[in-house]
mmCIF file of C-alpha atoms and ligand atoms in Angstrom:
data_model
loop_
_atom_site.group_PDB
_atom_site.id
_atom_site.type_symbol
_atom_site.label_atom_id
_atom_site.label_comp_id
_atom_site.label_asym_id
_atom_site.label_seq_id
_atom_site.Cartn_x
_atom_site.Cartn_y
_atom_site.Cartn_z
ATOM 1 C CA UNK A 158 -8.504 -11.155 6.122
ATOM 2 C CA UNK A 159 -8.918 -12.334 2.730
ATOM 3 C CA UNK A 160 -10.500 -15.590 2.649
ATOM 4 C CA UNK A 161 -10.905 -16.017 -0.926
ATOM 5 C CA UNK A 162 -7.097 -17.040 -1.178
ATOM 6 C CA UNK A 163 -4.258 -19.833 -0.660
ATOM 7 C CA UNK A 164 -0.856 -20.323 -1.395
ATOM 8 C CA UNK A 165 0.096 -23.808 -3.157
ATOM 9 C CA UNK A 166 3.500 -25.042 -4.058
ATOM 10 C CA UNK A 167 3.963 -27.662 -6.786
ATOM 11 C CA UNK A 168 6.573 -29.676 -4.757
ATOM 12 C CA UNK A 169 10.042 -31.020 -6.061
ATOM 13 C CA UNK A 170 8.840 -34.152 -6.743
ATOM 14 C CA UNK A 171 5.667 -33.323 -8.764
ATOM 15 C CA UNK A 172 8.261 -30.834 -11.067
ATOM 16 C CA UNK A 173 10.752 -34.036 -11.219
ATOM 17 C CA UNK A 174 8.370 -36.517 -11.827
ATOM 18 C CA UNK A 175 6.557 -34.595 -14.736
ATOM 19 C CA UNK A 176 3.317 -34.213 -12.933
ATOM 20 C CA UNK A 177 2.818 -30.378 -12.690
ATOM 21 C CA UNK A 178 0.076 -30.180 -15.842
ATOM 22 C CA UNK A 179 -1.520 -33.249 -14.410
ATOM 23 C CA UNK A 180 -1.858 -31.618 -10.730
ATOM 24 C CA UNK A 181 -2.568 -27.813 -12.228
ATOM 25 C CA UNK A 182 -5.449 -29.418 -14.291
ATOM 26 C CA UNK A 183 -7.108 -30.879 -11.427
ATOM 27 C CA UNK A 184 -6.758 -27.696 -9.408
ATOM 28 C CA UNK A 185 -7.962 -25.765 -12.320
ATOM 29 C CA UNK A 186 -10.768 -28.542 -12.529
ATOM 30 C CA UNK A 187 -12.051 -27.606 -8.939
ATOM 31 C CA UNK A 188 -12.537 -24.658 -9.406
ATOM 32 C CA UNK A 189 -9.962 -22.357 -8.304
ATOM 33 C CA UNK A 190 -8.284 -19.911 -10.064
ATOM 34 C CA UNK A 191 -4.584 -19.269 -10.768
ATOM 35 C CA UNK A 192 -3.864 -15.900 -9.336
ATOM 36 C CA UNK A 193 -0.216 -15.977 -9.548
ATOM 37 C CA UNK A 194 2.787 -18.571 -10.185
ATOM 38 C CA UNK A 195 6.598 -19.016 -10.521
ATOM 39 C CA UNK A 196 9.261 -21.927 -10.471
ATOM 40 C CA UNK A 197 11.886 -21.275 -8.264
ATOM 41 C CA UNK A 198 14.654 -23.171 -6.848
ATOM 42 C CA UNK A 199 14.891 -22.620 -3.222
ATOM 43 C CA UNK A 200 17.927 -21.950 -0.818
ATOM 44 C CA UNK A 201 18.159 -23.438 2.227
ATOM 45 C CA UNK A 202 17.482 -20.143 3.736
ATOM 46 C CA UNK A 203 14.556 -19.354 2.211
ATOM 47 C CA UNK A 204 13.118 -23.489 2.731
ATOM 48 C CA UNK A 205 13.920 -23.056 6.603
ATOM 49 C CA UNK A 206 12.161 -19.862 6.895
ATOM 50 C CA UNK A 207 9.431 -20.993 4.913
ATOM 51 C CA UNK A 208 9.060 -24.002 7.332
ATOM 52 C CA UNK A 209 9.948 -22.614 10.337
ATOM 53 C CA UNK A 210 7.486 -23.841 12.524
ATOM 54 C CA UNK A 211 8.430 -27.041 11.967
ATOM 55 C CA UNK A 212 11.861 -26.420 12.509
ATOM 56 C CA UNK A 213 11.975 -28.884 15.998
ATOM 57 C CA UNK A 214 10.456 -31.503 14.579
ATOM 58 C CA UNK A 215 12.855 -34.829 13.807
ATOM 59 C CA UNK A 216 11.839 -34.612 10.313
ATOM 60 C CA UNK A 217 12.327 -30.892 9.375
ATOM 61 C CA UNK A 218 15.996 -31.578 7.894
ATOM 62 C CA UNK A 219 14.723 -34.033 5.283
ATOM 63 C CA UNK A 220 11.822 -31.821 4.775
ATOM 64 C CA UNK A 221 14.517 -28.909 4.153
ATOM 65 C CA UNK A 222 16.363 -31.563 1.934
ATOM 66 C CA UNK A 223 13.423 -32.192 -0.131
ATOM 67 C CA UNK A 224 12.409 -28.866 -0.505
ATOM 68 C CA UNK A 225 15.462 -27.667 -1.819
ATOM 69 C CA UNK A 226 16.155 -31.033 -4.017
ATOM 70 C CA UNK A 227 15.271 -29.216 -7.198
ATOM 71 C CA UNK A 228 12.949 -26.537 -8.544
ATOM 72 C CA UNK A 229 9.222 -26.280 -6.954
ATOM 73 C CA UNK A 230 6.126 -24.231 -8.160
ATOM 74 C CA UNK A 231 4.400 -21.619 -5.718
ATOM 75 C CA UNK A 232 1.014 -20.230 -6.773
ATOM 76 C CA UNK A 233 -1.873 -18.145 -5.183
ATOM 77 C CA UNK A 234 -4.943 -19.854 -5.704
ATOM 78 C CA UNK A 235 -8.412 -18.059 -5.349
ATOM 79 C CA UNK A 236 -11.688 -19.572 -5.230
ATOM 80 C CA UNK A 237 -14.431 -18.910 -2.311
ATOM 81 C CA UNK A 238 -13.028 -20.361 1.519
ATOM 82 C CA UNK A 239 -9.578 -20.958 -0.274
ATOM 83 C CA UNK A 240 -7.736 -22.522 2.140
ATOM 84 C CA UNK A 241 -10.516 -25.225 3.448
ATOM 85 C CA UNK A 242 -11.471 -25.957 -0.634
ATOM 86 C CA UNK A 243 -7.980 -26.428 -0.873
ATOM 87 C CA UNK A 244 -7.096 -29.122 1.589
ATOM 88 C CA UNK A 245 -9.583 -30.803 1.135
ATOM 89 C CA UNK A 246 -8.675 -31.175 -2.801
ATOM 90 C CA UNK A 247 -5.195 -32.103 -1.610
ATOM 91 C CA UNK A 248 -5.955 -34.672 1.432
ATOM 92 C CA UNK A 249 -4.222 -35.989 4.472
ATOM 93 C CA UNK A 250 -0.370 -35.454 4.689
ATOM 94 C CA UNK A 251 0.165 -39.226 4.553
ATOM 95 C CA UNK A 252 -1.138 -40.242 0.967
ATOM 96 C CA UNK A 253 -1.776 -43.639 2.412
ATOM 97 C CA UNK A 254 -4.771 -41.648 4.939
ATOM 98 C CA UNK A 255 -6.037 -39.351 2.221
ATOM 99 C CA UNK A 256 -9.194 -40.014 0.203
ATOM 100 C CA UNK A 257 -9.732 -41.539 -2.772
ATOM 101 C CA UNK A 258 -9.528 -39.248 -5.520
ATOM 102 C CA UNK A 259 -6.980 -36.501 -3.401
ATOM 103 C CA UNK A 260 -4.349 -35.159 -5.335
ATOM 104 C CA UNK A 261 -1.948 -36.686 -2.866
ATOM 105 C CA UNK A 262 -3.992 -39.809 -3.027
ATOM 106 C CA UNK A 263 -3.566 -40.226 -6.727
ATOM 107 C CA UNK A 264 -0.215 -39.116 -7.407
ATOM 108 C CA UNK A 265 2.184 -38.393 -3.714
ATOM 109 C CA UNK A 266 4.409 -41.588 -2.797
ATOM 110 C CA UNK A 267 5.176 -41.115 0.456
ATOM 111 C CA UNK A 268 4.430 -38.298 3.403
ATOM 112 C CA UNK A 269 7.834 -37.020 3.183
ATOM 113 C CA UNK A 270 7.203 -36.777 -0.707
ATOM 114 C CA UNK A 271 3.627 -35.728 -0.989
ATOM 115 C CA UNK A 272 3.531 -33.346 -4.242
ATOM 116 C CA UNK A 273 1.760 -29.951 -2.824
ATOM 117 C CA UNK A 274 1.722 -28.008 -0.153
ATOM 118 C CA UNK A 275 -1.530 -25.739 1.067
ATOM 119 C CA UNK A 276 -1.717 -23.286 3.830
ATOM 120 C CA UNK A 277 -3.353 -24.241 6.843
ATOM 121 C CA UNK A 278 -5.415 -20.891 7.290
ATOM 122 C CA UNK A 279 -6.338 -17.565 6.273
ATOM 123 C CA UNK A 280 -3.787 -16.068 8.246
ATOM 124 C CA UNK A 281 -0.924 -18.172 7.366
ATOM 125 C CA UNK A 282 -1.750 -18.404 3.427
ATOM 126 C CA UNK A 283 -1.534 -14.365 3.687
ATOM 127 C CA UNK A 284 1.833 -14.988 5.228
ATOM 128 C CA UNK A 285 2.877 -16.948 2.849
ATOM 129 C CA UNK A 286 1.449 -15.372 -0.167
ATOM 130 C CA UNK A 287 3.865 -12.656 1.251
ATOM 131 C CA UNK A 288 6.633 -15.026 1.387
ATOM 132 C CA UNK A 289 7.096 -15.758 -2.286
ATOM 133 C CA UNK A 290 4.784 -12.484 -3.819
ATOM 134 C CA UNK A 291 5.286 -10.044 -1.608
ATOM 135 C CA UNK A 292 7.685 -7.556 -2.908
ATOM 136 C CA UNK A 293 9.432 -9.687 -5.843
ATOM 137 C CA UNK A 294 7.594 -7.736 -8.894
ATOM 138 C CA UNK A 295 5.082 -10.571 -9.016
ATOM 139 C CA UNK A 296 1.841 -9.373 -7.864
ATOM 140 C CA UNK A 297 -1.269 -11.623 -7.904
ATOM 141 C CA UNK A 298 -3.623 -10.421 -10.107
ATOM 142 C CA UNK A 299 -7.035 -9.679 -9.630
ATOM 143 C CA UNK A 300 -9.163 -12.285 -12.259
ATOM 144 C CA UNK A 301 -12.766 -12.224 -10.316
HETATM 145 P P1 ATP B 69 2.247 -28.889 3.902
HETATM 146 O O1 ATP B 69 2.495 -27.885 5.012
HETATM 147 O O2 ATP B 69 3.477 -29.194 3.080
HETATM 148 O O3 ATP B 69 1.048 -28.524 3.078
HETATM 149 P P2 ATP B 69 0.821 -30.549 5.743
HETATM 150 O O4 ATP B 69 0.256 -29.254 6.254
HETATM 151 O O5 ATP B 69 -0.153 -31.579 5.261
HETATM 152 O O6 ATP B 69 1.845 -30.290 4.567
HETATM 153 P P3 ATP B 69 2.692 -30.491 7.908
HETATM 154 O O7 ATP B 69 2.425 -31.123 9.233
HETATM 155 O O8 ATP B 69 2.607 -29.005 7.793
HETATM 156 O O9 ATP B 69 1.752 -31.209 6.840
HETATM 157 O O10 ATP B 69 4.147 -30.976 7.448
HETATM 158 C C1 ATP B 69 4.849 -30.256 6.438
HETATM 159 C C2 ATP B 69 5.522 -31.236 5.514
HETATM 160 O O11 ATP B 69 6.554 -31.923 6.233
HETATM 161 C C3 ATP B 69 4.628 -32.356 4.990
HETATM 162 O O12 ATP B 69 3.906 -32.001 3.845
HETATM 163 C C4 ATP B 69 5.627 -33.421 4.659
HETATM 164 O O13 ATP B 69 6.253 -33.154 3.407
HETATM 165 C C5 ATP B 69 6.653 -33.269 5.769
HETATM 166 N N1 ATP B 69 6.358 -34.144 6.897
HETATM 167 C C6 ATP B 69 5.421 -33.972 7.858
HETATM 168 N N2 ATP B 69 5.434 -34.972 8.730
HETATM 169 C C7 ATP B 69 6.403 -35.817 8.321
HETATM 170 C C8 ATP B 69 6.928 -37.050 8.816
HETATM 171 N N3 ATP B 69 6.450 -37.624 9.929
HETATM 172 N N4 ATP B 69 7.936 -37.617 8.121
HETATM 173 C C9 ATP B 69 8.447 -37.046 7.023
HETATM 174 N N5 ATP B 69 8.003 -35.882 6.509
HETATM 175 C C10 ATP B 69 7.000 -35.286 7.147
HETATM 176 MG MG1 MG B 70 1.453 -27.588 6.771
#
């Protein structure tokens, strides 16, 4: 299991409200390395699957509303213990809980609306990874 990875996604909101240079530069400023990255507008399909886990919960439909609201911004992010660095960088889901100086601190509005999504662990950012750069002729590159 590569460990040196994550997948991020610029959300709808941080493409709509102008925010993706602002957001990329503080990722960039942390330390991690773009690997790979594409807008894309996403189909209900593709949202659901992507979220499928959460696909009981009484909140997925306005999560698969959001989602698929306007164009959003995955990447594959590389930088040592990936997916830990990375949430942490991000904070809590609710920007009210996160800490000061979060991503999702300084710029999410809500928890519904919350400007960037990180994998939750090694084995679900190599899932994902797969799930937007798997076999689309975008291949993360190797810049170590
Ligand atoms: P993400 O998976 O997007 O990185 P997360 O891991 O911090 O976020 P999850 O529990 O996986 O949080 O929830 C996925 C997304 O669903 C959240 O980022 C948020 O946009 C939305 N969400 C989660 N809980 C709620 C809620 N109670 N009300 C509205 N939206 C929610
Ligand atoms: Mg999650």
């Amino acid at each position: 299991m590569n460990t040196n990875r994550t997948l991020a996604i610029l959300k709808p909101d941080c493409v709509r409200r102008a925010l993706s240079g602002s957001v990329l530069q503080q990722i960039e400023n942390a330390g991690f390395k773009v690997c790979a990255l594409h807008m894309v507008q996403l189909s209900r399909e593709r949202a659901e699957g992507f979220y499928a886990v959460h696909r009981e919960r009484p909140f997925f439909n306005d999560l698969i509303d959001f989602m698929t609201s306007g164009p959003c911004i995955p990447m594959v992010l590389e930088k040592p213990n990936a997916v830990e660095a990375f949430r942490t960088l991000i904070g809590a889901t609710d920007p009210q809980d996160a800490d000061e100086g979060t991503i999702r601190k300084r710029f999410a509005s809500s928890k519904a609306e919350n400007i960037v999504h990180g994998s939750d662990s090694p084995e679900n950012a190599h899932i994902e990874i797969a799930y937007f750069f798997g076999d689309h002729g975008s291949i993360p590159v190797d810049i170590s």
